[in-house]
XYZ file of C-alpha atoms in Angstrom:
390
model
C 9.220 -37.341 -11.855
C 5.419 -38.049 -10.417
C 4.272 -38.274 -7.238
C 4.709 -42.050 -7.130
C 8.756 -41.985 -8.119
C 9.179 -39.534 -5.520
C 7.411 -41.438 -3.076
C 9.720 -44.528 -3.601
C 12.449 -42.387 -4.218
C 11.654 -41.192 -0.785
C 11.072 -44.575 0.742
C 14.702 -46.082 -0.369
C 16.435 -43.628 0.795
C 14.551 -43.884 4.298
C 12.496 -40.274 4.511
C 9.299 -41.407 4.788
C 8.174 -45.144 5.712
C 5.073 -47.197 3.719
C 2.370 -46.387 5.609
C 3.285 -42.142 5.167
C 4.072 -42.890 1.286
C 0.221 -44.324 1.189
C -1.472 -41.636 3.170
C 0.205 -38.726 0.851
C -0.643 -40.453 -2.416
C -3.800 -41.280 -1.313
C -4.337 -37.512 -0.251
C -3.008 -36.573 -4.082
C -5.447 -38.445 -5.428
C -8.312 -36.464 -3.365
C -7.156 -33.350 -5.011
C -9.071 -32.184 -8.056
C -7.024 -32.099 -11.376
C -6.823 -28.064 -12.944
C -8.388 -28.145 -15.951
C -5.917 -26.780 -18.843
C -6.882 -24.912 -22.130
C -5.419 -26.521 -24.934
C -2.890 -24.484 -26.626
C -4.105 -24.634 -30.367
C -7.567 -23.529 -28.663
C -5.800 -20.286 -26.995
C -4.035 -19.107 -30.054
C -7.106 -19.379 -31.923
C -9.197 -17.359 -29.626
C -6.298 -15.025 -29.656
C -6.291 -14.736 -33.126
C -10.227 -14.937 -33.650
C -10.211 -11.564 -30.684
C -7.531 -9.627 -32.989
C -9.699 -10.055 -36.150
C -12.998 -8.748 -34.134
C -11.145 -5.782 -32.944
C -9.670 -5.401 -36.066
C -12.928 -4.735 -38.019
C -14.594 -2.971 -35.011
C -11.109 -0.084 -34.928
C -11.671 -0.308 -39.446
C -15.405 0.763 -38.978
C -15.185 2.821 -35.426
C -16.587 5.855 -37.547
C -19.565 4.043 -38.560
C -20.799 2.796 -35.691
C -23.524 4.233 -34.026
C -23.010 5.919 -30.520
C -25.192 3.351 -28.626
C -23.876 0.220 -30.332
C -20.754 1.585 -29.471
C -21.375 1.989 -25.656
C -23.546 -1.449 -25.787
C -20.393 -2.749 -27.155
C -18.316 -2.031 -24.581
C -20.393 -3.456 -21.804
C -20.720 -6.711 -23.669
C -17.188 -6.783 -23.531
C -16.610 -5.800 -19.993
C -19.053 -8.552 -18.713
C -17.898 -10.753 -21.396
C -14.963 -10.801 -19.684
C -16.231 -10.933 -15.980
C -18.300 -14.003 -17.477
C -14.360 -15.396 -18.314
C -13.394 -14.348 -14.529
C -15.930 -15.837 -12.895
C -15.594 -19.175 -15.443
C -11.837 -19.335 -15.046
C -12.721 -19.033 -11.159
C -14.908 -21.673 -10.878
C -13.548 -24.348 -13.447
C -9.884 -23.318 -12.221
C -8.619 -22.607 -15.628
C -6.604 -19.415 -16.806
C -6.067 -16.237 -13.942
C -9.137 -15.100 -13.038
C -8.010 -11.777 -11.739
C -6.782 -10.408 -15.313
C -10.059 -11.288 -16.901
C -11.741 -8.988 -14.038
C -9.025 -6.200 -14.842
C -9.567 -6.372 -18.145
C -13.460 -5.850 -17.491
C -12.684 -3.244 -15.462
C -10.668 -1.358 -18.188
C -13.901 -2.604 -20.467
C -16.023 -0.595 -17.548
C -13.678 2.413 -17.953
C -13.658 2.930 -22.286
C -17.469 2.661 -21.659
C -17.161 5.862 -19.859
C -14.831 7.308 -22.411
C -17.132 6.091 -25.339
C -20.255 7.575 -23.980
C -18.320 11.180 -23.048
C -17.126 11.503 -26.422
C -20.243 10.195 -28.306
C -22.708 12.161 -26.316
C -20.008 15.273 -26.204
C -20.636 15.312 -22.484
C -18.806 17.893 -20.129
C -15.878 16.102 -18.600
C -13.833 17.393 -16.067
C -10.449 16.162 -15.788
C -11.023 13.362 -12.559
C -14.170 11.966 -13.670
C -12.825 8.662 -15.611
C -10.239 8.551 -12.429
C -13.297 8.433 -9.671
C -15.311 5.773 -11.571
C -12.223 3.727 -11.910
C -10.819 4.554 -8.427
C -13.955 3.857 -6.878
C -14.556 0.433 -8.708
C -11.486 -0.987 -8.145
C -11.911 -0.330 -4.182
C -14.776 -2.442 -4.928
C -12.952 -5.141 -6.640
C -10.697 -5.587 -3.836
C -13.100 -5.452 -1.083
C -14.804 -8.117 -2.770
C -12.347 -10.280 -4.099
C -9.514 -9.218 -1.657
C -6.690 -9.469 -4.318
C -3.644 -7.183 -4.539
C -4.068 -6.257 -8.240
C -7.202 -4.414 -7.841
C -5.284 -2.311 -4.784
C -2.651 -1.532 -6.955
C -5.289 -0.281 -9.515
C -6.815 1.650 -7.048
C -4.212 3.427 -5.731
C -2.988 4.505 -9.430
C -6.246 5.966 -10.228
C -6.191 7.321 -7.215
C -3.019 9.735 -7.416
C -5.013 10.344 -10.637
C -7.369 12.044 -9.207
C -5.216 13.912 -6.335
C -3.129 15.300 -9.722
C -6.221 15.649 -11.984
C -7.821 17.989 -9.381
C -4.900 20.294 -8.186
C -6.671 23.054 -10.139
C -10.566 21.987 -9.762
C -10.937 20.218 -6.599
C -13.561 22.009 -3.931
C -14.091 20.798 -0.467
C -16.968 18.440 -0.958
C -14.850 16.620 -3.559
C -12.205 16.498 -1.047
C -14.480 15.376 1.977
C -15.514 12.604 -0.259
C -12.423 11.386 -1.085
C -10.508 11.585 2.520
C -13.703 9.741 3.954
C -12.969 7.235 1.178
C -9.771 6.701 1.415
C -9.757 6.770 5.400
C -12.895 3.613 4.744
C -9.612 1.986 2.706
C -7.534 2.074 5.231
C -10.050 1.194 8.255
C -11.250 -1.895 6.064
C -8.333 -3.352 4.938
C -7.221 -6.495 6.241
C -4.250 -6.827 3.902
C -0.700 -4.605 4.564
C 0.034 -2.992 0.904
C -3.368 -2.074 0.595
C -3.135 0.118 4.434
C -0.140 1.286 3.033
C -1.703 2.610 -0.262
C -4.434 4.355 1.470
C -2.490 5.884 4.118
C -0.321 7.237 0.880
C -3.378 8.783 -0.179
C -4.495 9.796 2.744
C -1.637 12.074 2.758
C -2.052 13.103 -0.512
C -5.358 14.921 0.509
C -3.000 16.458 3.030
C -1.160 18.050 0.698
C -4.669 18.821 -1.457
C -5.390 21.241 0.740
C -2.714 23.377 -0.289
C -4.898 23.723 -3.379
C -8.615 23.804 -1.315
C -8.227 25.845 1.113
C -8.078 29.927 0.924
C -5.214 30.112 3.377
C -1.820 29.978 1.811
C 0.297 27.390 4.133
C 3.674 26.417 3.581
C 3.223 23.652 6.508
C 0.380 21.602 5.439
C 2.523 18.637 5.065
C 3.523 18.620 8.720
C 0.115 19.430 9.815
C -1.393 16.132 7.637
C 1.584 14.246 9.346
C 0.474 15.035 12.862
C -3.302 14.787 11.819
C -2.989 11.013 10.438
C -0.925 10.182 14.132
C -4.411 10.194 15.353
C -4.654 6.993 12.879
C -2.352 4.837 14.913
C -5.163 4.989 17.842
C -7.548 3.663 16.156
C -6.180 0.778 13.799
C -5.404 -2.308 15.106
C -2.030 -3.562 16.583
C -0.985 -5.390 13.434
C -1.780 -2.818 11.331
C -0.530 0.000 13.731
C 3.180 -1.751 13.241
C 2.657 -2.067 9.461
C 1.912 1.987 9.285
C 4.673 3.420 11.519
C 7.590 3.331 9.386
C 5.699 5.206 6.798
C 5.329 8.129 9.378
C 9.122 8.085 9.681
C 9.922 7.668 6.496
C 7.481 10.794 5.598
C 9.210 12.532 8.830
C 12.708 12.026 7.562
C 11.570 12.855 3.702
C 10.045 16.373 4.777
C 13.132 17.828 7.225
C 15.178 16.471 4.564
C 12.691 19.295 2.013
C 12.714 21.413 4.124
C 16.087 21.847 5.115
C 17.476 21.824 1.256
C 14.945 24.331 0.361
C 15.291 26.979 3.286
C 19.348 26.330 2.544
C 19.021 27.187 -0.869
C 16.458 30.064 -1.345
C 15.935 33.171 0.684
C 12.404 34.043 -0.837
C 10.120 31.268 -0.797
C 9.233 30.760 2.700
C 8.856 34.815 2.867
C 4.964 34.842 3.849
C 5.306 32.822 6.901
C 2.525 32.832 9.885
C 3.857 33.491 13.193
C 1.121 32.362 14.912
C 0.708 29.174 13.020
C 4.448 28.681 13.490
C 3.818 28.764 17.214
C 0.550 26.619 17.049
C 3.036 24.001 15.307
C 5.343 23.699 17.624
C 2.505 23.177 20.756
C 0.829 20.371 17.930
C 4.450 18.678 18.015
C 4.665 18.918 21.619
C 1.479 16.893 21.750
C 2.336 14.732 19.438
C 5.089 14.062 21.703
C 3.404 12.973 24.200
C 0.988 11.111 23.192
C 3.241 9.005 20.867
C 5.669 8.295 23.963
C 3.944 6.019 26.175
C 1.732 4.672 23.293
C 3.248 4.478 20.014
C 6.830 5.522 21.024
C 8.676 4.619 17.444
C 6.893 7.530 15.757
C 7.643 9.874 18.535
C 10.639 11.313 15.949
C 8.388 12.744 13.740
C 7.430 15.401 16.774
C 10.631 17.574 16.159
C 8.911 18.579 12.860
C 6.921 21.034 14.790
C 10.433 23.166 15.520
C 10.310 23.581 11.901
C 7.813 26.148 11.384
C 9.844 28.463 13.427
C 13.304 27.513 12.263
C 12.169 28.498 8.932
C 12.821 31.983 9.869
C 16.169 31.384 10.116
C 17.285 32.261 6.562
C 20.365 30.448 6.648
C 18.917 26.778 7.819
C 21.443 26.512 10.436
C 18.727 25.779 12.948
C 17.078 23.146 10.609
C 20.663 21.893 10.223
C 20.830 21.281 14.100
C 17.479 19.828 13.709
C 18.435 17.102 11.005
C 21.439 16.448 12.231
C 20.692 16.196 15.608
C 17.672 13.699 15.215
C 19.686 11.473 12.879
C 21.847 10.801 15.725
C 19.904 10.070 18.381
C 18.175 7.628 16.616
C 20.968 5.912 15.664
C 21.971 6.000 19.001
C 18.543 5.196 20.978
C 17.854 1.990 17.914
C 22.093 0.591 19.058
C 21.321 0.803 22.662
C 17.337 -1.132 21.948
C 18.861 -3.722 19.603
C 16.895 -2.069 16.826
C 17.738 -1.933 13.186
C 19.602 0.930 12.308
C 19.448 0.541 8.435
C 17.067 3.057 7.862
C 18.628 5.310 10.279
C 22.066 4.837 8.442
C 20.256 6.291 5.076
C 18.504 9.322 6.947
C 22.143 10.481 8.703
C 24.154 10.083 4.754
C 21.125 11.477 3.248
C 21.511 14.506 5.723
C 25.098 15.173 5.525
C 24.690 15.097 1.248
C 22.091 17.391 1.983
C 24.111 19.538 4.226
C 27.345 19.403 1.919
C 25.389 20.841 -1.034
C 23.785 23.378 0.607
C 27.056 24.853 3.170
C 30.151 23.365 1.413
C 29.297 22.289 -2.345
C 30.769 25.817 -3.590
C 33.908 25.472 -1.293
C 35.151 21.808 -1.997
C 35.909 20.181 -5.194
C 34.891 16.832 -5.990
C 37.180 14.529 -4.587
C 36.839 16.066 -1.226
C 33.328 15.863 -0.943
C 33.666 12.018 -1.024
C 36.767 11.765 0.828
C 34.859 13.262 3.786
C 31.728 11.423 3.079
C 33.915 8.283 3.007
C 35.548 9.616 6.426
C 31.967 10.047 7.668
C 31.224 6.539 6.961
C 34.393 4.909 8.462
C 33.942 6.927 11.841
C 30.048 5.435 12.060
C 31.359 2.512 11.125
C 34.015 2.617 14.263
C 31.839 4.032 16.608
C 29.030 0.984 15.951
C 31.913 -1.513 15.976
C 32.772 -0.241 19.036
C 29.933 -0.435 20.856
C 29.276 -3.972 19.945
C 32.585 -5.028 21.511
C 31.528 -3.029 24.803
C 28.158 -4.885 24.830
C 29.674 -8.767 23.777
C 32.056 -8.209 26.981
C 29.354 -7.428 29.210
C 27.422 -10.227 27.859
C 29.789 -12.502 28.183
């Protein structure tokens, strides 16, 4: 049906009266028709594309080194050239012409390493790529090229566990914090915050001092972030420091419960510094950014490690996932996530105290018991707060 049956359609059954039905059509007409590739002319290019790559992959070998890297830039730009056509004559999708270029870009690399027998260490393809598609989002501001970026960029991160030194790593947090500061979009602040805690944990690697808390330290280092972002990005990053809160107790409390010997080399003093760091993470969060205020109890944990049977870190989890069940009921707050965090804790907790003592069936009957009585106890306050309402 075209625009003009629905307009009459519309008209008859009394939507829209004449003088609307000739403003809209007259505005449809204003718009400029997409122009559309015929199909016989896009199999044909995609056949005529298979046959040149054919005979280039046949005679690979014979190619010389620098027709080989020229060939791969004529490509990549060939196919920018098709972005920025596509873009302009609003034909095709733009965007996968420019990732395609960009994987053009990155096989030039490759070609020139293994032609010129160049040393390569294991992130240098990841940078290059990394770095250009950060530039192919700031530029364009499209999602793909974020979603690129943040690929190559756990690349890198994983690439350079072994080889990474500190001015690789200064390089890469001041380019990933730039990310984040820059962005204007959410899943892009959320990708660099993700690998902004990634260099976190890179220091683990880096640095000469052998830490078993550098994840909590990052965690209360990047709170600093939510000071200087702005409000709408401030409420897209919080969950992501509960959700990294939650996910290390929840680490921390299955390992400590089920070894005895790997957190043997722990710091005293650092343990102590921790737990001052989540005391002032406490209070600056509170009267500024009160939501990530949970994440403070993580600085108990450096000294309930010493507890070699986790029943402190037990008290911990269990304690937390609680009261924020219970603080989110009384603020009208969603307690979804909260609901995860206190099951995840108790299968945590039944593994690690009374897996070996219960057989199957019991373990879910008192999950399921678990459930019901949360279940209740929410019910229950609802009821209190509909009479007072009412």
């Amino acid at each position: 049906m075209d625009i003009k049956e629905k307009l009459s359609h519309w008209q008859k059954e009394g939507l829209i009266d004449e003088t609307t039905a000739e403003k809209i059509l007259a505005y449809e007409h204003r718009q400029p028709i997409p122009t559309k590739i015929p199909l016989l002319l896009i199999i044909g290019l995609i056949f005529f594309s298979l046959a040149v790559f054919s005979f280039i992959a046949a005679n690979w070998q014979a190619i010389p080194a620098a027709l080989k890297i020229g060939l791969m830039l004529l490509l990549m730009w060939l196919f920018y050239g098709l972005g920025h056509l596509a873009q302009r004559k609003n034909f095709g999708w733009p965007h996968i012409f420019r990732l395609i270029g960009l994987a053009m870009f990155g096989a030039a690399i490759i070609v020139a390493v293994q032609s010129f027998h160049l040393p390569l260490s294991g992130s240098l393809i990841g940078w290059a790529l990394f770095l250009a598609a950060i530039g192919h989002y700031f530029y364009w501001r499209h999602v793909a090229y974020a979603v690129v970026a943040f690929v190559f960029g756990i690349q890198v991160l994983m690439s350079s566990v072994v080889t990474m030194g500190w001015l690789e790593w200064i390089v890469f947090a001041a380019v990933a914090l730039a990310w984040l500061y820059f962005s204007k979009d959410r899943l892009p602040a959320i990708f660099s915050w993700l690998l902004l805690f990634g260099t976190g944990l890179m220091l683990w690697a880096v640095a000469d001092y052998d830490s078993r808390l550098w994840p909590i330290w990052t965690l209360f280092v990047l709170v600093a972030l939510l000071f200087l972002v702005s409000p709408e990005k401030k409420k897209t990053l919080q969950p992501l420091y509960l959700l990294a809160g939650g996910a290390l107790s929840l680490i921390y409390l299955s390992v400590r419960g089920s070894s005895l010997v790997v957190f043997d080399e722990l710091n005293m003093i650092e343990s102590v510094m921790l737990l001052f760091a989540g005391l002032a993470v406490l209070a600056l969060c509170y009267f500024r950014v009160r939501p990530v205020s949970w994440v403070s109890a993580l600085g108990t944990v450096g000294l309930l490690l010493y507890d070699s049977s986790a029943i402190g870190l037990a008290i911990l989890t269990e304690a937390v996932a609680l009261s924020y069940l219970a603080f989110n009921h009384r603020q009208n707050q969603p307690l979804g996530l909260g609901f995860v965090y206190f099951i995840l804790v108790q299968v945590v907790l039944y593994f690690i105290y009374a897996w070996d003592r219960l057989d199957m069936s019991l373990f879910f009957l008192i999950g399921a018991l678990l459930l019901f009585a949360l279940s209740g106890i929410a019910w229950w306050f609802n009821r209190k707060k509909a009479r007072v309402a009412s």
